[in-house]
mmCIF file with all atom_site columns, C-alpha atoms in Angstrom:
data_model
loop_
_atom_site.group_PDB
_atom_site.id
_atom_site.type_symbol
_atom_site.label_atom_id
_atom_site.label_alt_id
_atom_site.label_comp_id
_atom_site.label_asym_id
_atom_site.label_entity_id
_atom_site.label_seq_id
_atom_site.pdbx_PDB_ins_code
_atom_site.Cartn_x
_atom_site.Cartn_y
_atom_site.Cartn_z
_atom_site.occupancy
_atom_site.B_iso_or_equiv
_atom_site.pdbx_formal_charge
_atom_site.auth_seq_id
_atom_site.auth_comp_id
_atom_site.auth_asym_id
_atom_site.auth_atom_id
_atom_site.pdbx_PDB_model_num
ATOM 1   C CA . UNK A 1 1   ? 40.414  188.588 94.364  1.00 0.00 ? 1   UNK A CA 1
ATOM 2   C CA . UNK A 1 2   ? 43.890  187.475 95.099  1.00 0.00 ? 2   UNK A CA 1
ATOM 3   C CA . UNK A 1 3   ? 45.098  184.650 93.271  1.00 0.00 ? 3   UNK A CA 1
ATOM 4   C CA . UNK A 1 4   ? 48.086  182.731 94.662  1.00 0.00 ? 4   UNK A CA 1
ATOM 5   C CA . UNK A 1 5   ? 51.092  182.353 92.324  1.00 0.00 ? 5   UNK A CA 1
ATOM 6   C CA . UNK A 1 6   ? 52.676  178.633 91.743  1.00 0.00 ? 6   UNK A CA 1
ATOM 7   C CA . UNK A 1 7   ? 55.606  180.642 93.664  1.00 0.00 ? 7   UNK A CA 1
ATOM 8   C CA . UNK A 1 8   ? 53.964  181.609 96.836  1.00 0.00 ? 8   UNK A CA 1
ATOM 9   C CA . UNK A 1 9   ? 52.846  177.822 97.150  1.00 0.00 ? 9   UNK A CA 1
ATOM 10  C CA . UNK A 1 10  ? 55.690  175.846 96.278  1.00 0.00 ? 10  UNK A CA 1
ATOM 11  C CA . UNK A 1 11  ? 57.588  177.612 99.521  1.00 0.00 ? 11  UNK A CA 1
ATOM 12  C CA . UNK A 1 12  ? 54.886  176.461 102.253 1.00 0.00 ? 12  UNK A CA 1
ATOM 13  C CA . UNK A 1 13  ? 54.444  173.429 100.358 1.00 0.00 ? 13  UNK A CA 1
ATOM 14  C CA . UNK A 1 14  ? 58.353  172.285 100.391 1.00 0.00 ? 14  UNK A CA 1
ATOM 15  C CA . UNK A 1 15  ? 58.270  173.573 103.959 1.00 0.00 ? 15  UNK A CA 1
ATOM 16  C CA . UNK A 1 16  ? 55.264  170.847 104.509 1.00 0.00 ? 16  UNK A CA 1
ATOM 17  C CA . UNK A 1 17  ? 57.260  168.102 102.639 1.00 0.00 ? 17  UNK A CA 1
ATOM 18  C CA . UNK A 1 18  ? 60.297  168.451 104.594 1.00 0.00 ? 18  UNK A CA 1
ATOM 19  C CA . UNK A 1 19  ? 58.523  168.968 108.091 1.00 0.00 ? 19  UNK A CA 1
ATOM 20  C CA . UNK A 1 20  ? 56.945  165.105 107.433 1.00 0.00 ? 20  UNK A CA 1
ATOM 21  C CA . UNK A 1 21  ? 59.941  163.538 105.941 1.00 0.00 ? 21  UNK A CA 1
ATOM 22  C CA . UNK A 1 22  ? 62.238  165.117 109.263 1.00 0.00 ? 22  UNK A CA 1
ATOM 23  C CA . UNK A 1 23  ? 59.532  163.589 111.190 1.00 0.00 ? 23  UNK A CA 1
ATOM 24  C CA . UNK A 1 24  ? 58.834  160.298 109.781 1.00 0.00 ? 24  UNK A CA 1
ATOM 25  C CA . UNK A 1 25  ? 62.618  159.285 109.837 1.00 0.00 ? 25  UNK A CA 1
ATOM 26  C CA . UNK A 1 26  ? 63.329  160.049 113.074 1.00 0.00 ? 26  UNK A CA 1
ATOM 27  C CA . UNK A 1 27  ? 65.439  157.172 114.643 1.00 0.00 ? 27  UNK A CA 1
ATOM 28  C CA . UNK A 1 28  ? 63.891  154.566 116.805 1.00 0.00 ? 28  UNK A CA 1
ATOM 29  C CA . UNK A 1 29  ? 64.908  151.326 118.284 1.00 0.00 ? 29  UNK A CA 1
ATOM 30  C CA . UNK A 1 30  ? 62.981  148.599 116.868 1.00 0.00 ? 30  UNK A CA 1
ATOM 31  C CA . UNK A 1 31  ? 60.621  146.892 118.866 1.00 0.00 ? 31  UNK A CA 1
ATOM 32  C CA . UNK A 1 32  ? 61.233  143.143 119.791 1.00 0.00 ? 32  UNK A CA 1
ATOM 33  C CA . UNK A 1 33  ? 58.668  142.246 117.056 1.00 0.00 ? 33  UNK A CA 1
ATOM 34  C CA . UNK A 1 34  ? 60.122  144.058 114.577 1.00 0.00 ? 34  UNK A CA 1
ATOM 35  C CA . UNK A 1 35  ? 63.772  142.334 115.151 1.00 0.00 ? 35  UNK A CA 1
ATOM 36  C CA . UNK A 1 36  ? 61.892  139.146 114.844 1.00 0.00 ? 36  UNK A CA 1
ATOM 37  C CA . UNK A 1 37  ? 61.014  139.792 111.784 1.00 0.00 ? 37  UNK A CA 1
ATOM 38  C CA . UNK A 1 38  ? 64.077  140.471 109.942 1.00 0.00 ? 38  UNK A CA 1
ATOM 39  C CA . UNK A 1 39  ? 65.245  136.921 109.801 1.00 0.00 ? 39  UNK A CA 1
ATOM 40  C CA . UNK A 1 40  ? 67.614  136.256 107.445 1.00 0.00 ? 40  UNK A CA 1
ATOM 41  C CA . UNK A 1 41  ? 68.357  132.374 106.168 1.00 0.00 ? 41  UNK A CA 1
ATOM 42  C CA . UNK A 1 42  ? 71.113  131.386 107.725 1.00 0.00 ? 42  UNK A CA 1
ATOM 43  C CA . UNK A 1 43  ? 70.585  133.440 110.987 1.00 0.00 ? 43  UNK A CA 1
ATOM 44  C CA . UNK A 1 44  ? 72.361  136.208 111.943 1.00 0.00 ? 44  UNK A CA 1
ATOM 45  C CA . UNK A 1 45  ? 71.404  137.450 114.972 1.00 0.00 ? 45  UNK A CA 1
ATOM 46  C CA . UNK A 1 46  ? 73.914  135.742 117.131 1.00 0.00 ? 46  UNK A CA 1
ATOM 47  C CA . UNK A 1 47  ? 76.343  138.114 115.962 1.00 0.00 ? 47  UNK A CA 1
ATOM 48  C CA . UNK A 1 48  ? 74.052  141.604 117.067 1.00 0.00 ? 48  UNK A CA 1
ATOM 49  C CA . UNK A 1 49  ? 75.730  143.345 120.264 1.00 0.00 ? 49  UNK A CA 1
ATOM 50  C CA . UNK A 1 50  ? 79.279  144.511 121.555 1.00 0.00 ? 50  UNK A CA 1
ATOM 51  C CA . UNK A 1 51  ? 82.419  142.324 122.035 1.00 0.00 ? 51  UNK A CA 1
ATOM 52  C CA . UNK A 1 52  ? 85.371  142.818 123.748 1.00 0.00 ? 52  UNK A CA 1
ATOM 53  C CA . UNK A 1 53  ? 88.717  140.847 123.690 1.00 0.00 ? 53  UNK A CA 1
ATOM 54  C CA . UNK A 1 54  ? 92.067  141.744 125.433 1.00 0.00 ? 54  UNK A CA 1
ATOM 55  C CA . UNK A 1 55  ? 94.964  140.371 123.206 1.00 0.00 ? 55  UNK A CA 1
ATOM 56  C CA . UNK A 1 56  ? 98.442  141.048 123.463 1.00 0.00 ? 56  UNK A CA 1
ATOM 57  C CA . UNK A 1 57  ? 98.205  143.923 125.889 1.00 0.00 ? 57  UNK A CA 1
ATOM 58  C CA . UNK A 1 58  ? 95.696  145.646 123.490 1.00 0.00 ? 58  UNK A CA 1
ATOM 59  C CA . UNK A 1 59  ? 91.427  145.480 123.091 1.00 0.00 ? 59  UNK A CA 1
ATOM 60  C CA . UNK A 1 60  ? 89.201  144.752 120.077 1.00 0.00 ? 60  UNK A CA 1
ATOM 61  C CA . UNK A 1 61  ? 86.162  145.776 120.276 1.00 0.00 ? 61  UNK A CA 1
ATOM 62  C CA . UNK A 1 62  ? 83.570  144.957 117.869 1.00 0.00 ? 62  UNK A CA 1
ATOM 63  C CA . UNK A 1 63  ? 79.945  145.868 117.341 1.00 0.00 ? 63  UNK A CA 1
ATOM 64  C CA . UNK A 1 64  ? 77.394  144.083 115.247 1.00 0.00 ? 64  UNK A CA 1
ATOM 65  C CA . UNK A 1 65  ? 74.001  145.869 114.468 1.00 0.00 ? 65  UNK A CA 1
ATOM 66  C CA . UNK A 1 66  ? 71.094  143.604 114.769 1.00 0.00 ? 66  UNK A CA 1
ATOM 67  C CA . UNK A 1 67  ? 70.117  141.648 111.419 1.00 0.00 ? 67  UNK A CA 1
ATOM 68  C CA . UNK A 1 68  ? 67.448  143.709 109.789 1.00 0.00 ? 68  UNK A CA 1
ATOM 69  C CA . UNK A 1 69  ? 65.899  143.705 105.535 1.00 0.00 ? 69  UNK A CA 1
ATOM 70  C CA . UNK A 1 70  ? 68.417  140.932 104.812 1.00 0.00 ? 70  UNK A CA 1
ATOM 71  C CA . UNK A 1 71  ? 71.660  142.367 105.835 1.00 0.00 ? 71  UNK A CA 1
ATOM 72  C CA . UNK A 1 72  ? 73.713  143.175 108.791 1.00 0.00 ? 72  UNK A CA 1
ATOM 73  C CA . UNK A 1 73  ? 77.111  145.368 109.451 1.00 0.00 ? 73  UNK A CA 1
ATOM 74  C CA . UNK A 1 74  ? 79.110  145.485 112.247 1.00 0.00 ? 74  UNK A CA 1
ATOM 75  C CA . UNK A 1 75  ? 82.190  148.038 113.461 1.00 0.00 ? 75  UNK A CA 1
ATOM 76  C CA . UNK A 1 76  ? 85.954  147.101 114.478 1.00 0.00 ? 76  UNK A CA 1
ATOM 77  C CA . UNK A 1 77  ? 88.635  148.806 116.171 1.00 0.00 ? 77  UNK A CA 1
ATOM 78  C CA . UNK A 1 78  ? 91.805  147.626 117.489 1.00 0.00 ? 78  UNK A CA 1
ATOM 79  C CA . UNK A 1 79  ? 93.558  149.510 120.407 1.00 0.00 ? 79  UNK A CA 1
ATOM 80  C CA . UNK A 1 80  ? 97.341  149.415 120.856 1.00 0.00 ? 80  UNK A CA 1
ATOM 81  C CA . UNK A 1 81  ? 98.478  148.328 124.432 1.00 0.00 ? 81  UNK A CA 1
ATOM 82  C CA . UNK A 1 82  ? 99.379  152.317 124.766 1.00 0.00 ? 82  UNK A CA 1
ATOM 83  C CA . UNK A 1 83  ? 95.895  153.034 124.066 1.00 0.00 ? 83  UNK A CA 1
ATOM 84  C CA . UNK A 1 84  ? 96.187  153.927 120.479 1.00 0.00 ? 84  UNK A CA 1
ATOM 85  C CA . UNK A 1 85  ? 93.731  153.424 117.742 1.00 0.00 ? 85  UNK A CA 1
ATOM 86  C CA . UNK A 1 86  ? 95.929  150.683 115.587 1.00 0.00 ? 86  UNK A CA 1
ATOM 87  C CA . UNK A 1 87  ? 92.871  149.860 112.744 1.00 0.00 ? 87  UNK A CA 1
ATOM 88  C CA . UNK A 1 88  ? 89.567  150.071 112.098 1.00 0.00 ? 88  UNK A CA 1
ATOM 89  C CA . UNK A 1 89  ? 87.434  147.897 110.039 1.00 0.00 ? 89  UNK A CA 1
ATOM 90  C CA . UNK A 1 90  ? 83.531  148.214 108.934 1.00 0.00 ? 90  UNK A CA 1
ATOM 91  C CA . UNK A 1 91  ? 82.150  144.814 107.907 1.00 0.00 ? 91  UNK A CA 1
ATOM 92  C CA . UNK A 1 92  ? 78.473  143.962 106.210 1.00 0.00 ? 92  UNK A CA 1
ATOM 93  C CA . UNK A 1 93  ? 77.257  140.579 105.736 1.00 0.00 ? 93  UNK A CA 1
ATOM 94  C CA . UNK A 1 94  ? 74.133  141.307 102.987 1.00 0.00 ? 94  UNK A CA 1
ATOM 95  C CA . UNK A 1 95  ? 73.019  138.804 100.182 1.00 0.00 ? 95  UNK A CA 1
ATOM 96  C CA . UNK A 1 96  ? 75.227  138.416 96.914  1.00 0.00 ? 96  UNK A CA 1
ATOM 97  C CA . UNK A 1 97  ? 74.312  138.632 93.098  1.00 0.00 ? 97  UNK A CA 1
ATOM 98  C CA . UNK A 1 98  ? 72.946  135.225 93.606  1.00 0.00 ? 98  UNK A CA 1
ATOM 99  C CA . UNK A 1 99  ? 71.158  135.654 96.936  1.00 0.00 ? 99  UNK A CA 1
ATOM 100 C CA . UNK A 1 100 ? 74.008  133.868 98.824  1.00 0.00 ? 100 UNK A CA 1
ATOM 101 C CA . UNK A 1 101 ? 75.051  135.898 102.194 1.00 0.00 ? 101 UNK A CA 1
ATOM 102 C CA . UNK A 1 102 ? 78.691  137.531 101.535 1.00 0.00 ? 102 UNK A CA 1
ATOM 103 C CA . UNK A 1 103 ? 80.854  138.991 103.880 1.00 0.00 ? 103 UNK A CA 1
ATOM 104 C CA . UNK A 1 104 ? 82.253  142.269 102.631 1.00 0.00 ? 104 UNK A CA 1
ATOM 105 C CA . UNK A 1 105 ? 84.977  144.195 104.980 1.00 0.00 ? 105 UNK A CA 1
ATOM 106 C CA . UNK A 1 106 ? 87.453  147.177 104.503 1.00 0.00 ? 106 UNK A CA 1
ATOM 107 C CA . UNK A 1 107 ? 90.495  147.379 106.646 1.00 0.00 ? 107 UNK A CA 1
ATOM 108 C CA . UNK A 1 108 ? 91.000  151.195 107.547 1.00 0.00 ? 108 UNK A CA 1
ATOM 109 C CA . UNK A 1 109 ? 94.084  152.598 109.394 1.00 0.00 ? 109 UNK A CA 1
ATOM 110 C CA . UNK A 1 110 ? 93.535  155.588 112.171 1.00 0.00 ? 110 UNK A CA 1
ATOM 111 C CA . UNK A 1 111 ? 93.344  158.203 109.723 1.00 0.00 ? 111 UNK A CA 1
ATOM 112 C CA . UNK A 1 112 ? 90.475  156.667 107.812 1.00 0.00 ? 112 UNK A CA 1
ATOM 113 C CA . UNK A 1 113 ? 92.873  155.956 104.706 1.00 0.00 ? 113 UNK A CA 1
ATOM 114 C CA . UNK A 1 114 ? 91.581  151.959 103.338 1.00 0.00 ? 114 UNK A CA 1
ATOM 115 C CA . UNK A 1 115 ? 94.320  149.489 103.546 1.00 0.00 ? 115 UNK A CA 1
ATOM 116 C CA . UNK A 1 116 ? 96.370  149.416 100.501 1.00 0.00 ? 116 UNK A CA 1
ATOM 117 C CA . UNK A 1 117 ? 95.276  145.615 99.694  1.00 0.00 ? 117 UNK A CA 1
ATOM 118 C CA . UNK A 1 118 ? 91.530  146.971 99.449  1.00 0.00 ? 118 UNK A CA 1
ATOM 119 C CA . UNK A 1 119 ? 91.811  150.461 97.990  1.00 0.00 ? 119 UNK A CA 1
ATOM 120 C CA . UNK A 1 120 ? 90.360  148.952 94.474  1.00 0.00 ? 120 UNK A CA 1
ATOM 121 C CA . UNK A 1 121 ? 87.573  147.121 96.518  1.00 0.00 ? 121 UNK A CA 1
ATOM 122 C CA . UNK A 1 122 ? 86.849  145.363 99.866  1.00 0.00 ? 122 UNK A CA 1
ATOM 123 C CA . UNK A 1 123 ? 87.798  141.927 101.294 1.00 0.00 ? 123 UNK A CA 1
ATOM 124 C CA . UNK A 1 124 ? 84.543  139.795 99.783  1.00 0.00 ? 124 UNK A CA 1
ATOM 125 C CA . UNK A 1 125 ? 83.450  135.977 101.305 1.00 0.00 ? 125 UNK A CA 1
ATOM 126 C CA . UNK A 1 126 ? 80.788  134.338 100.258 1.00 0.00 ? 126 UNK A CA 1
ATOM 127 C CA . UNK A 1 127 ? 79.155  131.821 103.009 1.00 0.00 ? 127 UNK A CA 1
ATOM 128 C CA . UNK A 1 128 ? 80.917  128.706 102.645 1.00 0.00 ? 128 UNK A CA 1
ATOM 129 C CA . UNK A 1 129 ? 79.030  126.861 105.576 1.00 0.00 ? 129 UNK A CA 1
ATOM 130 C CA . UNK A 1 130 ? 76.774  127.889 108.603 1.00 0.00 ? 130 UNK A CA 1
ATOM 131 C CA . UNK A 1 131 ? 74.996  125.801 111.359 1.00 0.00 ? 131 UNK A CA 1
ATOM 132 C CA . UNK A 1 132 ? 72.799  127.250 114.550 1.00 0.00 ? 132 UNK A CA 1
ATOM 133 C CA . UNK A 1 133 ? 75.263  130.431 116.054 1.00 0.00 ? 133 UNK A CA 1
ATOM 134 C CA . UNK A 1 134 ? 78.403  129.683 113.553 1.00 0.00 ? 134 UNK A CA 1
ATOM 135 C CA . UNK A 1 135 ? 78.833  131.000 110.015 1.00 0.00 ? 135 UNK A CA 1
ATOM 136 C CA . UNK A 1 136 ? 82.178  130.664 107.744 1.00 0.00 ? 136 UNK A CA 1
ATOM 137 C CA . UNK A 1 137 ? 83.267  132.706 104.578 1.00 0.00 ? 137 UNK A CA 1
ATOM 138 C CA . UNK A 1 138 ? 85.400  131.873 101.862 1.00 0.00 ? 138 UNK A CA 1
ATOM 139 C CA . UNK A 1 139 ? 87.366  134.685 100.793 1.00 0.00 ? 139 UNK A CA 1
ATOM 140 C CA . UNK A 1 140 ? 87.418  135.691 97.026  1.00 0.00 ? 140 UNK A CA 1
ATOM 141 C CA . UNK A 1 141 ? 88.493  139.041 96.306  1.00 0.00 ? 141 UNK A CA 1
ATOM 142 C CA . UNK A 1 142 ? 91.504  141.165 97.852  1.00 0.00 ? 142 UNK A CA 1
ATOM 143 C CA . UNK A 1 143 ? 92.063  138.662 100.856 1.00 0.00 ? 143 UNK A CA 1
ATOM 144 C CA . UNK A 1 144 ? 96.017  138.768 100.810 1.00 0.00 ? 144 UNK A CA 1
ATOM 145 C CA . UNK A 1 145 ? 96.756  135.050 102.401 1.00 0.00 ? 145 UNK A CA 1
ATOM 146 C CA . UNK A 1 146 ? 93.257  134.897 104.210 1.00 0.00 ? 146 UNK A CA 1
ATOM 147 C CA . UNK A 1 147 ? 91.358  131.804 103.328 1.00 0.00 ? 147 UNK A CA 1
ATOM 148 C CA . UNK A 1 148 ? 88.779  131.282 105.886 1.00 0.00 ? 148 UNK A CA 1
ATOM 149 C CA . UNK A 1 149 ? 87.050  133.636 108.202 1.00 0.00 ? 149 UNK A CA 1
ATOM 150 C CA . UNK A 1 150 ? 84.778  132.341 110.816 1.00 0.00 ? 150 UNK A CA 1
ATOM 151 C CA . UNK A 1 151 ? 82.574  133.722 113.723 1.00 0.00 ? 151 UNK A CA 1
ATOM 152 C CA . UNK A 1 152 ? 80.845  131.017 116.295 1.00 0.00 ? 152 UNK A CA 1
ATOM 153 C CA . UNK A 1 153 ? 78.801  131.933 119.711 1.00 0.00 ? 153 UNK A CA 1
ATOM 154 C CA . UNK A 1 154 ? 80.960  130.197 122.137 1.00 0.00 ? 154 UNK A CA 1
ATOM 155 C CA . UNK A 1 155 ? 78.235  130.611 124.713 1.00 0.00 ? 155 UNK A CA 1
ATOM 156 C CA . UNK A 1 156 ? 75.585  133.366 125.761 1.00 0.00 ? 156 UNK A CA 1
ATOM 157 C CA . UNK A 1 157 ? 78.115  136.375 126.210 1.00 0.00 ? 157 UNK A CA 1
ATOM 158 C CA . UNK A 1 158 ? 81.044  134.944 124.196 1.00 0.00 ? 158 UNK A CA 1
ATOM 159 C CA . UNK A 1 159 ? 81.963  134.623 120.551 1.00 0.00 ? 159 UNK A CA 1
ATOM 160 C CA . UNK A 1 160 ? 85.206  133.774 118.869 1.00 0.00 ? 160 UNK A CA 1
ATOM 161 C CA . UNK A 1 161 ? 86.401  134.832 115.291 1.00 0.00 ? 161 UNK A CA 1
ATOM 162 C CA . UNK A 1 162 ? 88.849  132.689 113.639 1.00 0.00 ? 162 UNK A CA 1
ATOM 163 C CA . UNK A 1 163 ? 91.010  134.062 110.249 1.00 0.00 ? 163 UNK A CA 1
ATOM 164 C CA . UNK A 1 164 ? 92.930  131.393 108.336 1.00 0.00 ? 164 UNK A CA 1
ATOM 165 C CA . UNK A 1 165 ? 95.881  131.627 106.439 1.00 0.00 ? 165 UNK A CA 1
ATOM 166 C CA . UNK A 1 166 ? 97.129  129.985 102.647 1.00 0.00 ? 166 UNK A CA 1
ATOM 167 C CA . UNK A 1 167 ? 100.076 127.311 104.781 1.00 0.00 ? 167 UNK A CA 1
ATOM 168 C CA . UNK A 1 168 ? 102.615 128.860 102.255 1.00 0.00 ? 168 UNK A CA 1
ATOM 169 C CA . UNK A 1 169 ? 102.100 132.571 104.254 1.00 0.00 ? 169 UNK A CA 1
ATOM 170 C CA . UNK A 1 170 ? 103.801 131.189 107.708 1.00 0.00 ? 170 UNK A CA 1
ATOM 171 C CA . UNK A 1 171 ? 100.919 133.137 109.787 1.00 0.00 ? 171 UNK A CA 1
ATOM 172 C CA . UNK A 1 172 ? 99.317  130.726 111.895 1.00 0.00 ? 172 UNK A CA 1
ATOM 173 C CA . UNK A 1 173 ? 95.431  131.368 112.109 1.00 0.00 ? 173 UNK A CA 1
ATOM 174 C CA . UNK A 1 174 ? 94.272  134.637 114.801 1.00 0.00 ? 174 UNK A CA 1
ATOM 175 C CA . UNK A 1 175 ? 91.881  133.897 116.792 1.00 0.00 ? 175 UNK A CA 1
ATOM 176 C CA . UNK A 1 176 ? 89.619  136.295 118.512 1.00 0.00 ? 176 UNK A CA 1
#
């Protein structure tokens, strides 16, 4: 009789292992139901989808993943009027040490290299206020003269993002 060495069945096993776990996180778009249920307190689904703004002869777009086990991220990128990437920024909105939503974003230029303001961390907000499709942050951490960012549904296809700056910088606020 044959007896099979722990060897010979750790290959096939492993083999077994990594055939299930390939197949059981395969990528799927949730289901209606499940994007129900990933509510988070305030509500963040008004910011899920693609926007698009023309400014000063260049686009922004930016891309916000639907809210899902307490968190959400989103994607910018700025395009020069010649058609140039200018920045890039990837944002997450998840809850803090003490369960409060905070806004964490890094500033990246075309060739992936952070900003220097956020090279020893990223620009961090805690919510400061929300109501029914409008949130606001309060930066805290490596924010330069920023001192309010804001995002509010404007209407069924439109949102607008508002950064505020210290008085003492001269920049008047950007809206988006």
């Amino acid at each position: 009789m044959i007896k099979p060495t722990l060897n010979s069945l750790v290959t096939p096993l492993a083999i077994v292992c990594l055939v299930t776990i390939a197949a059981a996180s395969t990528l799927t778009r949730p289901t209606a139901g499940e994007r129900a249920e990933n509510k988070i307190a305030p509500d963040l689904a008004f910011l899920a989808g693609h926007w698009r703004s023309e400014t000063g002869g260049g686009v922004i777009e930016e891309t916000w993943s639907p809210p899902a086990n307490n968190s959400t991220t989103g994607m910018l990128r700025w395009f020069a009027p010649d058609g140039s990437l200018r920045m890039l920024e990837l944002i997450t909105i998840k809850p803090g040490d003490d369960g409060t939503p905070v806004l964490l974003l890094r500033h990246f230029d075309p060739g992936m290299q952070p900003w220097e303001a956020e090279k020893s961390g990223p620009f961090t907000a805690p919510l400061e206020s929300h109501a029914p499709g409008s949130l606001a942050f309060r930066p805290t951490a490596n924010a330069r003269d920023a001192v309010r960012m804001s995002y509010e549904s404007t209407g069924p296809e439109t949102m607008r993002v508002t950064i505020e700056f210290r008085e003492t910088s001269g920049r008047q606020p950007v809206v988006i």
